[in-house]
PDB file of C-alpha atoms and ligand atoms in Angstrom:
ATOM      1  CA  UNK A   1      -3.807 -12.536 -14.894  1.00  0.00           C
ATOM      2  CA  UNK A   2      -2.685 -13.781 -11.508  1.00  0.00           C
ATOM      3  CA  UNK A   3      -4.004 -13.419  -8.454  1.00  0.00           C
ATOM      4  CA  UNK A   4      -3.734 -13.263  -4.817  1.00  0.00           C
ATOM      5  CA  UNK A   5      -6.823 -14.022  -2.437  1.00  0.00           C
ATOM      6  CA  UNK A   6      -6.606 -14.790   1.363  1.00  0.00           C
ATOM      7  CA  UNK A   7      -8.853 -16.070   3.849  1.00  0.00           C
ATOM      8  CA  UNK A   8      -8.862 -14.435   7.218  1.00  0.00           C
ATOM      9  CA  UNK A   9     -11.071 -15.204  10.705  1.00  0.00           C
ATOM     10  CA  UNK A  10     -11.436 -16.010  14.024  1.00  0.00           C
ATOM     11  CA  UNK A  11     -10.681 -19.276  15.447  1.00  0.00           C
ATOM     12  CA  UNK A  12     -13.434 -21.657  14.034  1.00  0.00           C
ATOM     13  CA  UNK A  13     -14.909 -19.461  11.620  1.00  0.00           C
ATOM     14  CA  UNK A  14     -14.815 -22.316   8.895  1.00  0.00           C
ATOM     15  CA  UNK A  15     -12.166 -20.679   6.789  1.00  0.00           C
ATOM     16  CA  UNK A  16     -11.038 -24.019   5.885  1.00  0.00           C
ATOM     17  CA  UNK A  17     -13.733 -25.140   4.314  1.00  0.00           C
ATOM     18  CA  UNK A  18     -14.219 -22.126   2.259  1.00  0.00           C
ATOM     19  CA  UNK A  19     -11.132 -22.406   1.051  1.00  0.00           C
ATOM     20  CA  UNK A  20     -11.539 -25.579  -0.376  1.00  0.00           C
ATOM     21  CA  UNK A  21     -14.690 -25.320  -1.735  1.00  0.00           C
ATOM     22  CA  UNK A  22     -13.780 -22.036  -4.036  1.00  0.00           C
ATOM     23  CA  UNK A  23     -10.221 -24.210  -4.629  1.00  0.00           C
ATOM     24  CA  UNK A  24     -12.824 -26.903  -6.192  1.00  0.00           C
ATOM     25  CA  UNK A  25     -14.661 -24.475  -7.762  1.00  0.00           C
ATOM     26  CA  UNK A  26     -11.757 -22.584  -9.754  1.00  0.00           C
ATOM     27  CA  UNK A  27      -9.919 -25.627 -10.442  1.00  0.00           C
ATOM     28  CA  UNK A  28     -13.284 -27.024 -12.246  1.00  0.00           C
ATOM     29  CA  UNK A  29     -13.689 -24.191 -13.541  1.00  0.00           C
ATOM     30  CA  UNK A  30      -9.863 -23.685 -14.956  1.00  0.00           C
ATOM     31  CA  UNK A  31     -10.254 -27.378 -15.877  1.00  0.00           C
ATOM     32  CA  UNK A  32      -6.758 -27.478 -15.936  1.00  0.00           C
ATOM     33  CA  UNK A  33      -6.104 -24.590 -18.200  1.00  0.00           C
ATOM     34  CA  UNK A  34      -5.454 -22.199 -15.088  1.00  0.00           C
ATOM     35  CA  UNK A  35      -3.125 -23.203 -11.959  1.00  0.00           C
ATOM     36  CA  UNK A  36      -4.739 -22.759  -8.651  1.00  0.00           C
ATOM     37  CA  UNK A  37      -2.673 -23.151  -5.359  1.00  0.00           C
ATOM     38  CA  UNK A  38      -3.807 -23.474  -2.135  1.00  0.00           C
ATOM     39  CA  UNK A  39      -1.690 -22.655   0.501  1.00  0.00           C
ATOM     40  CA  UNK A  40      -1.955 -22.000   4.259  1.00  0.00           C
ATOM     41  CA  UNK A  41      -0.200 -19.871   7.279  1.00  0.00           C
ATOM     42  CA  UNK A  42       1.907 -20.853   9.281  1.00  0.00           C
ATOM     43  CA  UNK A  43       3.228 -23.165   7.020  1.00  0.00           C
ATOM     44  CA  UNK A  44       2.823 -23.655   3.006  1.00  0.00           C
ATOM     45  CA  UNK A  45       6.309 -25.251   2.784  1.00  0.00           C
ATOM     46  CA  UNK A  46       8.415 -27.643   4.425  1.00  0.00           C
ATOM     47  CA  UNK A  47      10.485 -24.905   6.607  1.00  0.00           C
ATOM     48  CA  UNK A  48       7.102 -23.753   7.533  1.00  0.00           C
ATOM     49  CA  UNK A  49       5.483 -26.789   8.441  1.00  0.00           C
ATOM     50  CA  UNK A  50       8.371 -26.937  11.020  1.00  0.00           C
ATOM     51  CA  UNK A  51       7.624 -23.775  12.468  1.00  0.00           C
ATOM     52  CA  UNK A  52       4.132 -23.780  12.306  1.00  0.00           C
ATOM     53  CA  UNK A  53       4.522 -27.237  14.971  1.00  0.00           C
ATOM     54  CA  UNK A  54       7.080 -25.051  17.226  1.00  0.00           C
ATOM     55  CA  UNK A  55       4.089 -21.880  17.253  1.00  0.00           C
ATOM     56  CA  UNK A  56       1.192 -24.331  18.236  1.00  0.00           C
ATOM     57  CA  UNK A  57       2.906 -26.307  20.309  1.00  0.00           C
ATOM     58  CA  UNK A  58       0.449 -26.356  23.382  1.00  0.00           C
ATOM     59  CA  UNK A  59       3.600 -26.761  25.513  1.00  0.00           C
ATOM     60  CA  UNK A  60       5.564 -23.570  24.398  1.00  0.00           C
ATOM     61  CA  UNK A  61       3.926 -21.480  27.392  1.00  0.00           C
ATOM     62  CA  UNK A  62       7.171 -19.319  27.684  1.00  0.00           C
ATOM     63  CA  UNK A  63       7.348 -18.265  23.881  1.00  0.00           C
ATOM     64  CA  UNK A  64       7.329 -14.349  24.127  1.00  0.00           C
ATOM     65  CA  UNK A  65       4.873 -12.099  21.678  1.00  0.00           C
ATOM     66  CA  UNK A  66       8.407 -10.650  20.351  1.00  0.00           C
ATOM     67  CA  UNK A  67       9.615 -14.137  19.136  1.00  0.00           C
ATOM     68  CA  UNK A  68       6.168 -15.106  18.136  1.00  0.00           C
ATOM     69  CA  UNK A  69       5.835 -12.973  15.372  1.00  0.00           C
ATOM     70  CA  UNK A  70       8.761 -13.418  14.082  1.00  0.00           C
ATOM     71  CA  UNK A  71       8.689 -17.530  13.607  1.00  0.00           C
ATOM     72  CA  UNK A  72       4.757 -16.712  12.142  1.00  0.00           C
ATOM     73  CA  UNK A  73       7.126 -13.669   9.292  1.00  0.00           C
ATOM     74  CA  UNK A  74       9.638 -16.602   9.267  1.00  0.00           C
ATOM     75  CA  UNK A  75       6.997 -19.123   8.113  1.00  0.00           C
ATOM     76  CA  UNK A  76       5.557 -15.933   5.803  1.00  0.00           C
ATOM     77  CA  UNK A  77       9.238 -14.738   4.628  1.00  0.00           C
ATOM     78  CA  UNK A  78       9.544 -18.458   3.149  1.00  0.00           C
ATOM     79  CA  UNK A  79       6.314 -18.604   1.872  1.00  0.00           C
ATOM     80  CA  UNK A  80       6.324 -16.008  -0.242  1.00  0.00           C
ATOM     81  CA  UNK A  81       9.770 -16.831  -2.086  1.00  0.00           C
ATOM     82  CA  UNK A  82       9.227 -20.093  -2.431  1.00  0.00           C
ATOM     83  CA  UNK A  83       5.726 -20.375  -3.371  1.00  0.00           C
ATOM     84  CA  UNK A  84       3.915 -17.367  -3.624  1.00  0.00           C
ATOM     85  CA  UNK A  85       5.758 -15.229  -5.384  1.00  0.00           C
ATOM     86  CA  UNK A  86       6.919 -17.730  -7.960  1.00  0.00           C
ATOM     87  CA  UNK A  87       3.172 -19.119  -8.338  1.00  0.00           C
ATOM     88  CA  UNK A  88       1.656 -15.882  -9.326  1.00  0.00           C
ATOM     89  CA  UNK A  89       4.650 -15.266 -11.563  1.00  0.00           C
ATOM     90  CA  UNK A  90       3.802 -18.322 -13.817  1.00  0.00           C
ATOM     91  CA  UNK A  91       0.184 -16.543 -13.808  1.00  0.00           C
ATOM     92  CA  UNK A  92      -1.283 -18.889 -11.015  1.00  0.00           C
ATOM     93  CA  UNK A  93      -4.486 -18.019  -8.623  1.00  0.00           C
ATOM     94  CA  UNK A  94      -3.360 -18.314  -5.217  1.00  0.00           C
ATOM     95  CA  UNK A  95      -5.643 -18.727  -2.072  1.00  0.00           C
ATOM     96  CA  UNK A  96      -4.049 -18.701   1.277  1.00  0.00           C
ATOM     97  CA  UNK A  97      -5.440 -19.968   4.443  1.00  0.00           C
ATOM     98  CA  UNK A  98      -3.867 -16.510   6.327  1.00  0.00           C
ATOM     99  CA  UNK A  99      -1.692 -13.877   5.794  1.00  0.00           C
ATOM    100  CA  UNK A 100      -0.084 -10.646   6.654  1.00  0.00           C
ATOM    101  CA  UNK A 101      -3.332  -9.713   8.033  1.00  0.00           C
ATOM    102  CA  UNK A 102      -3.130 -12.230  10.700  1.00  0.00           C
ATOM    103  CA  UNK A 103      -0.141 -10.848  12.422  1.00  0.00           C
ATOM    104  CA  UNK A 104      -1.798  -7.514  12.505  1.00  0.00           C
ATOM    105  CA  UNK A 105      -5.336  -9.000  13.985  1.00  0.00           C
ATOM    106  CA  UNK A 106      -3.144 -11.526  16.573  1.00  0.00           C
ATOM    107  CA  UNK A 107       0.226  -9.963  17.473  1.00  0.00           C
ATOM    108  CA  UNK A 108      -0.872  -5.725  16.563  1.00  0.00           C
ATOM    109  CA  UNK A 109      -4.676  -6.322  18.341  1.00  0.00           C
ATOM    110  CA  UNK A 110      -4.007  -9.333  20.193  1.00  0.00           C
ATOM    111  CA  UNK A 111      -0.589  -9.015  21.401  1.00  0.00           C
ATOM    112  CA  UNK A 112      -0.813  -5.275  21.912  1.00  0.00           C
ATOM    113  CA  UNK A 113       3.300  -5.029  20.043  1.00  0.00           C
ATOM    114  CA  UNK A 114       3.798  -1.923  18.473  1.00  0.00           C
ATOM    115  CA  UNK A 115       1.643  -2.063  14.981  1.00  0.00           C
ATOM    116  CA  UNK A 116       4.828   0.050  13.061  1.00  0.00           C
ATOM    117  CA  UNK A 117       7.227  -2.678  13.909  1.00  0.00           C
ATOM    118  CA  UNK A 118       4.992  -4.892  12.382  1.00  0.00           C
ATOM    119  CA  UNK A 119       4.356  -3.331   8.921  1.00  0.00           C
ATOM    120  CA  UNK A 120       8.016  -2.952   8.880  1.00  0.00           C
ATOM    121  CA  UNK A 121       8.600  -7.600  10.116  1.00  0.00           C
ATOM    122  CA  UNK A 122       6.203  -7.692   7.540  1.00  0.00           C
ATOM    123  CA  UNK A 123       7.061  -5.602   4.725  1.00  0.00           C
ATOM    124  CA  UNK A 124      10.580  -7.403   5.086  1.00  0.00           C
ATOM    125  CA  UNK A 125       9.016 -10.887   5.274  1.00  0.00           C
ATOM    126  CA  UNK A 126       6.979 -10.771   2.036  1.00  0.00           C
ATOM    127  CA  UNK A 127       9.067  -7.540  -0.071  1.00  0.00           C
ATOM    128  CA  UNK A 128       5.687  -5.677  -0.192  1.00  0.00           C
ATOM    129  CA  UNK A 129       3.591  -8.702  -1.827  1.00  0.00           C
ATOM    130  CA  UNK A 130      -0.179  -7.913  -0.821  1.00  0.00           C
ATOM    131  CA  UNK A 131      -3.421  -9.977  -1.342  1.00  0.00           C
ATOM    132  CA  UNK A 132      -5.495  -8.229  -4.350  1.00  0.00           C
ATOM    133  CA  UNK A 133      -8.698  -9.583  -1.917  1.00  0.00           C
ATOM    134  CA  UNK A 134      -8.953 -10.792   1.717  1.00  0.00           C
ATOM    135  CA  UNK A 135     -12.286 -12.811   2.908  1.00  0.00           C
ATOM    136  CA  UNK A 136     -12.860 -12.167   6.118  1.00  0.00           C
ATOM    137  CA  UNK A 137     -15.427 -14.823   7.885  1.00  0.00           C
ATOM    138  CA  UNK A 138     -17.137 -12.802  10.751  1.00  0.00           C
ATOM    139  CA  UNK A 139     -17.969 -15.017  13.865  1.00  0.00           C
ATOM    140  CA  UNK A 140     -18.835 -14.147  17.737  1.00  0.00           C
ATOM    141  CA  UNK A 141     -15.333 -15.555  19.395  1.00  0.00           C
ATOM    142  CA  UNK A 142     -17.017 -17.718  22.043  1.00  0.00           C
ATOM    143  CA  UNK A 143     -18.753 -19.560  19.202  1.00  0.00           C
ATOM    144  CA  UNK A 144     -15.735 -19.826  16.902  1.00  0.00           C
ATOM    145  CA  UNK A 145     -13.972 -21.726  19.665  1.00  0.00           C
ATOM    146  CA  UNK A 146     -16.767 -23.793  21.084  1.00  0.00           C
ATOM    147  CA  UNK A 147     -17.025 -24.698  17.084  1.00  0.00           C
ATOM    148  CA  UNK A 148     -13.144 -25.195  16.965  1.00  0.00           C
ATOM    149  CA  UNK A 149     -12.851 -27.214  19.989  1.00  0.00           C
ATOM    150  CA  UNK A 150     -15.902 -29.860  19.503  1.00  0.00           C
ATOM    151  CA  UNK A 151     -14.177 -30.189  15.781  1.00  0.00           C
ATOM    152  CA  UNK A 152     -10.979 -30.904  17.707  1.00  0.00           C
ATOM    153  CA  UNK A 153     -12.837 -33.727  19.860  1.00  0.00           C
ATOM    154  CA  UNK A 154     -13.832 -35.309  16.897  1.00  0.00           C
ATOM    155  CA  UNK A 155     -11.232 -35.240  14.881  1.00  0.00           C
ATOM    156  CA  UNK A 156     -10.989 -32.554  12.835  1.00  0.00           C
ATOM    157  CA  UNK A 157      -8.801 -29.755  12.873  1.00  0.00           C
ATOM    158  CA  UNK A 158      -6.299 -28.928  15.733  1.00  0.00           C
ATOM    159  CA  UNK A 159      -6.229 -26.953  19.215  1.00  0.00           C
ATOM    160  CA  UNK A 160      -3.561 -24.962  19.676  1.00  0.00           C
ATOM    161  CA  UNK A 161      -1.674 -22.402  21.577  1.00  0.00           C
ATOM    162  CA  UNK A 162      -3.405 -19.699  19.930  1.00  0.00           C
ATOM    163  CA  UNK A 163      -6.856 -21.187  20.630  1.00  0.00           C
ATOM    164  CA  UNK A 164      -6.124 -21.737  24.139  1.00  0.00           C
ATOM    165  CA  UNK A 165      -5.792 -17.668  25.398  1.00  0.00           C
ATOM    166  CA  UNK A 166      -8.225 -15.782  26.472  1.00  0.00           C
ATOM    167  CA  UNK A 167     -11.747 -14.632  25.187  1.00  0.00           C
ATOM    168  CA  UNK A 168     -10.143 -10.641  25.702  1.00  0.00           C
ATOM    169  CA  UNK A 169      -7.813 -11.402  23.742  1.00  0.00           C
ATOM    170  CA  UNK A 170      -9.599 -12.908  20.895  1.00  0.00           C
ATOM    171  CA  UNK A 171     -12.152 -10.573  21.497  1.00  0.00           C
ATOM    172  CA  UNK A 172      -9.270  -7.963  20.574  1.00  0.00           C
ATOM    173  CA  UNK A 173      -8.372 -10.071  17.599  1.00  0.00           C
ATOM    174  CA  UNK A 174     -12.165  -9.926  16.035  1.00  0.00           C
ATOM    175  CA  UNK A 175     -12.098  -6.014  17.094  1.00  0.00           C
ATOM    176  CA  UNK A 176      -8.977  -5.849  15.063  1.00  0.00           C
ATOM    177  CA  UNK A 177     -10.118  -7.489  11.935  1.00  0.00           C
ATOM    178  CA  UNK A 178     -13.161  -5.202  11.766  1.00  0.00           C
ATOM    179  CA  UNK A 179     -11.123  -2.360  11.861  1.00  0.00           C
ATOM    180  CA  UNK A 180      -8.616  -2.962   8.955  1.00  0.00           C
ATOM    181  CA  UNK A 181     -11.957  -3.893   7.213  1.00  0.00           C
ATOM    182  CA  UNK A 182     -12.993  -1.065   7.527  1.00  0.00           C
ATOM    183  CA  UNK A 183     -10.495   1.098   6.970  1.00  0.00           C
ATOM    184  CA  UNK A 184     -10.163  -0.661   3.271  1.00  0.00           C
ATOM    185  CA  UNK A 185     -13.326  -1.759   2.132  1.00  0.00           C
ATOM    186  CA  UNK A 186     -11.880  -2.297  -1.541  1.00  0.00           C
ATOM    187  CA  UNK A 187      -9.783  -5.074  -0.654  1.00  0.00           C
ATOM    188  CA  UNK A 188     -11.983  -6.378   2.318  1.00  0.00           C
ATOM    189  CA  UNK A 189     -15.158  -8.561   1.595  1.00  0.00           C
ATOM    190  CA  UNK A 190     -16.797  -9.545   4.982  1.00  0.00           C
ATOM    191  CA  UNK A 191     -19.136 -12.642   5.518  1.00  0.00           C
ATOM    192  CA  UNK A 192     -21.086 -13.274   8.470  1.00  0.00           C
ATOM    193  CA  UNK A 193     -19.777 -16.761   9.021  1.00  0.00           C
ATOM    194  CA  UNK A 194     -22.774 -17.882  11.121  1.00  0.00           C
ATOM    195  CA  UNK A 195     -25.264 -18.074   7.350  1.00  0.00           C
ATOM    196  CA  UNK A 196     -25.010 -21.638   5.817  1.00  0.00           C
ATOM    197  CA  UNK A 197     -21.858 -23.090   4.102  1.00  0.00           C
ATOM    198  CA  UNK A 198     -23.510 -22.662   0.711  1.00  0.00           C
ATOM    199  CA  UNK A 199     -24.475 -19.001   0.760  1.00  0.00           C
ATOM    200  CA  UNK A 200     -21.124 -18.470   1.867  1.00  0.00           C
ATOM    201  CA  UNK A 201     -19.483 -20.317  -0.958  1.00  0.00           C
ATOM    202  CA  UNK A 202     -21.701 -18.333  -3.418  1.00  0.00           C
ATOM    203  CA  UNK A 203     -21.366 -14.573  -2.030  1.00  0.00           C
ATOM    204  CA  UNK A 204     -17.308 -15.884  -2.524  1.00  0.00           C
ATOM    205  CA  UNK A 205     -17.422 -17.159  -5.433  1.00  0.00           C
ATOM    206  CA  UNK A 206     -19.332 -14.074  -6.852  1.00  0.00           C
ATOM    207  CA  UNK A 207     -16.862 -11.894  -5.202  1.00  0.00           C
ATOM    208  CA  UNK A 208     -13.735 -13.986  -6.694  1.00  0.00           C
ATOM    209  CA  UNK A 209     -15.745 -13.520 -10.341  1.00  0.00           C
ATOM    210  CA  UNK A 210     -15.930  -9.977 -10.395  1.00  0.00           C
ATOM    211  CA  UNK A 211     -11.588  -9.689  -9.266  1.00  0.00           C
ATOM    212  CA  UNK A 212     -11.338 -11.357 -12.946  1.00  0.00           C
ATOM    213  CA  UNK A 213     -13.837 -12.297 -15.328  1.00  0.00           C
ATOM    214  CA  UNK A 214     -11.600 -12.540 -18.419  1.00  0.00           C
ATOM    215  CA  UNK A 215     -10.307 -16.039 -17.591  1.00  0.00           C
TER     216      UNK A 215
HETATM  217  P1  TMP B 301      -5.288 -22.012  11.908  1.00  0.00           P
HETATM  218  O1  TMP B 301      -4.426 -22.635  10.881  1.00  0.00           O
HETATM  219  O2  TMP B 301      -6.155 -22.964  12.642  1.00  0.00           O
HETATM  220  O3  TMP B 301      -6.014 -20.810  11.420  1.00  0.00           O
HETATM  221  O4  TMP B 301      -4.280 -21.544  13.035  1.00  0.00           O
HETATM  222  C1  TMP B 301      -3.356 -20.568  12.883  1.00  0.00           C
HETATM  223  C2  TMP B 301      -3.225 -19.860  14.209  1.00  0.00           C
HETATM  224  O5  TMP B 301      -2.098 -18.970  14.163  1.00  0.00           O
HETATM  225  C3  TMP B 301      -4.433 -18.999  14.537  1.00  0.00           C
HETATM  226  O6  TMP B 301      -4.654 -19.045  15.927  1.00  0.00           O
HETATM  227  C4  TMP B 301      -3.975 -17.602  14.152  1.00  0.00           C
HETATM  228  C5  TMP B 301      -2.508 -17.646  14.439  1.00  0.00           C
HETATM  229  N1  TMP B 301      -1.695 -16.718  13.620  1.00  0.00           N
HETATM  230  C6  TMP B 301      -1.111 -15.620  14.223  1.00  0.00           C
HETATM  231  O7  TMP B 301      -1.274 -15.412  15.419  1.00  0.00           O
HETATM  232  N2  TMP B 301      -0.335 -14.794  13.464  1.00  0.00           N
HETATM  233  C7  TMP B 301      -0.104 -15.014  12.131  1.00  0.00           C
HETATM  234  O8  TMP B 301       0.607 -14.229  11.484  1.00  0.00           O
HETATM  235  C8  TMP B 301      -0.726 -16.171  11.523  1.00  0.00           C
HETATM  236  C9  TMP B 301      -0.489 -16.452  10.064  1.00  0.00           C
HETATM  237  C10 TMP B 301      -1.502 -16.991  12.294  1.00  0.00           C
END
C-alpha cells in the first residue's frame, strides 16, 4: 500500500538528513521491489524549483504574506498533480521535505493570515491529499538557525528569506507546530532534534515500520 510521510521543523532542525537516511533505508530495504520518492517543498518539480528561487530570494523584501502563500500552494498545487498524487497511485512511498503543514506553522503562526483562508489555499492546492504521518524534528529556534547559518558558511544548505526574520516570529512558528501536534497525536510523531542523528533515524524508522509492516 502507498504511502505518504512528511518531514516538518524549524529552520536547522536536520530534516534533511533524516530524510535521506530513512530514503536509504526503505529503498534498501524495497531493494527495488517498492518505489520510494523523495521530494521536497517549495519545489519537487521544475515549476517549483522556479518558485521556490522567487520565495527565498534574499532580495524579495517587498513580497507580501498574502502573495507568499500562495507561490509556496503554487509550488504545492503542482506538486501534488504531478508527482504526488500520481506516485502514490502506482503504489509508491513518498517522503516530502514539507508540506501543508508548513504553511500553517509559517504563514497561519508566523504570518498571523487568517488560518480558514488557509485550509481553504490549501485544500484547493492539493484536492484534500493529506500525509498518513508527519515527523516533526523539535529544536529551540535560536539553535536551529545558529545550526542553519554555520551550515550555510560552509557550504551546505542555503539562507534564505525565511531564515532571515525574526526569532518572534520563528518562535511563533515552533509554538505553532506544537500545537497541531498536539491537537492530532495520531498523525504527529515528535523528535527532540537535539538527541544524536542515529537515535533519530531509529525512533523514525520504527515509527515508519509500524504505518506498514506488510511490505
Ligand atoms: P527549507 O527547504 O530549508 O526547509 O526551506 C523552506 C523554507 O520555506 C522554510 O523557511 C519554511 C518555508 N515554508 C513556508 O514558509 N511555507 C510553506 O508552505 C513551505 C512549504 C515552506
Amino acid at each position: 500500500m502507498a504511502f505518504f510521510v512528511t518531514f516538518e521543523g524549524p529552520e536547522g532542525s536536520g530534516k534533511t538528513t533524516q530524510i535521506q537516511l530513512l530514503y536509504q533505508y526503505l529503498q534498501n530495504k524495497g531493494r527495488q521491489s517498492r518505489e520510494v520518492i523523495c521530494t521536497r517543498e517549495p519545489g519537487g518539480t521544475p515549476i517549483g524549483e522556479q518558485i521556490r528561487a522567487v520565495l527565498h530570494d534574499l532580495g524579495n523584501t517587498a513580497m507580501l504574506p498574502e502573495a507568499e502563500v500562495l507561490l509556496y500552494s503554487a509550488s504545492r498545487a503542482q506538486h501534488v498533480g504531478e508527482v504526488v498524487r500520481p506516485a502514490l497511485e502506482r503504489g509508491a512511498i513518498v517522503l516530502s521535505d514539507r508540506y501543508a503543514e508548513s504553511t500553517i506553522a509559517y504563514q497561519g503562526y508566523g504570518r498571523g493570515l487568517d488560518r480558514r483562508a488557509l485550509e481553504m489555499i490549501t485544500e484547493f492546492a492539493t484536492g484534500g491529499l493529506r500525509p498518513d504521518l508527519i515527523i516533526y524534528l523539535d529544536l529551540d529556534v535560536q539553535a536551529g538557525l545558529r545550526r542553519k547559518h554555520r551550515d550555510q558558511q560552509e557550504g551546505r544548505g542555503e539562507w534564505t528569506r525565511m531564515d532571515q526574520q525574526d526569532l518572534a516570529f520563528h518562535r511563533r512558528v515552533r509554538d505553532g507546530y506544537l500545537q497541531m501536534a498536539r491537537q492530532d497525536p495520531e498523525r504527529w510523531l515528535v523528535i527532540d532534534a537535539t538527541q544524536p542523528i542515529e537515535t533519530i533515524h531509529t525512533t523514525i524508522r520504527e515509527r515508519v515500520e509500524a504505518l506498514h509492516t506488510s511490505w
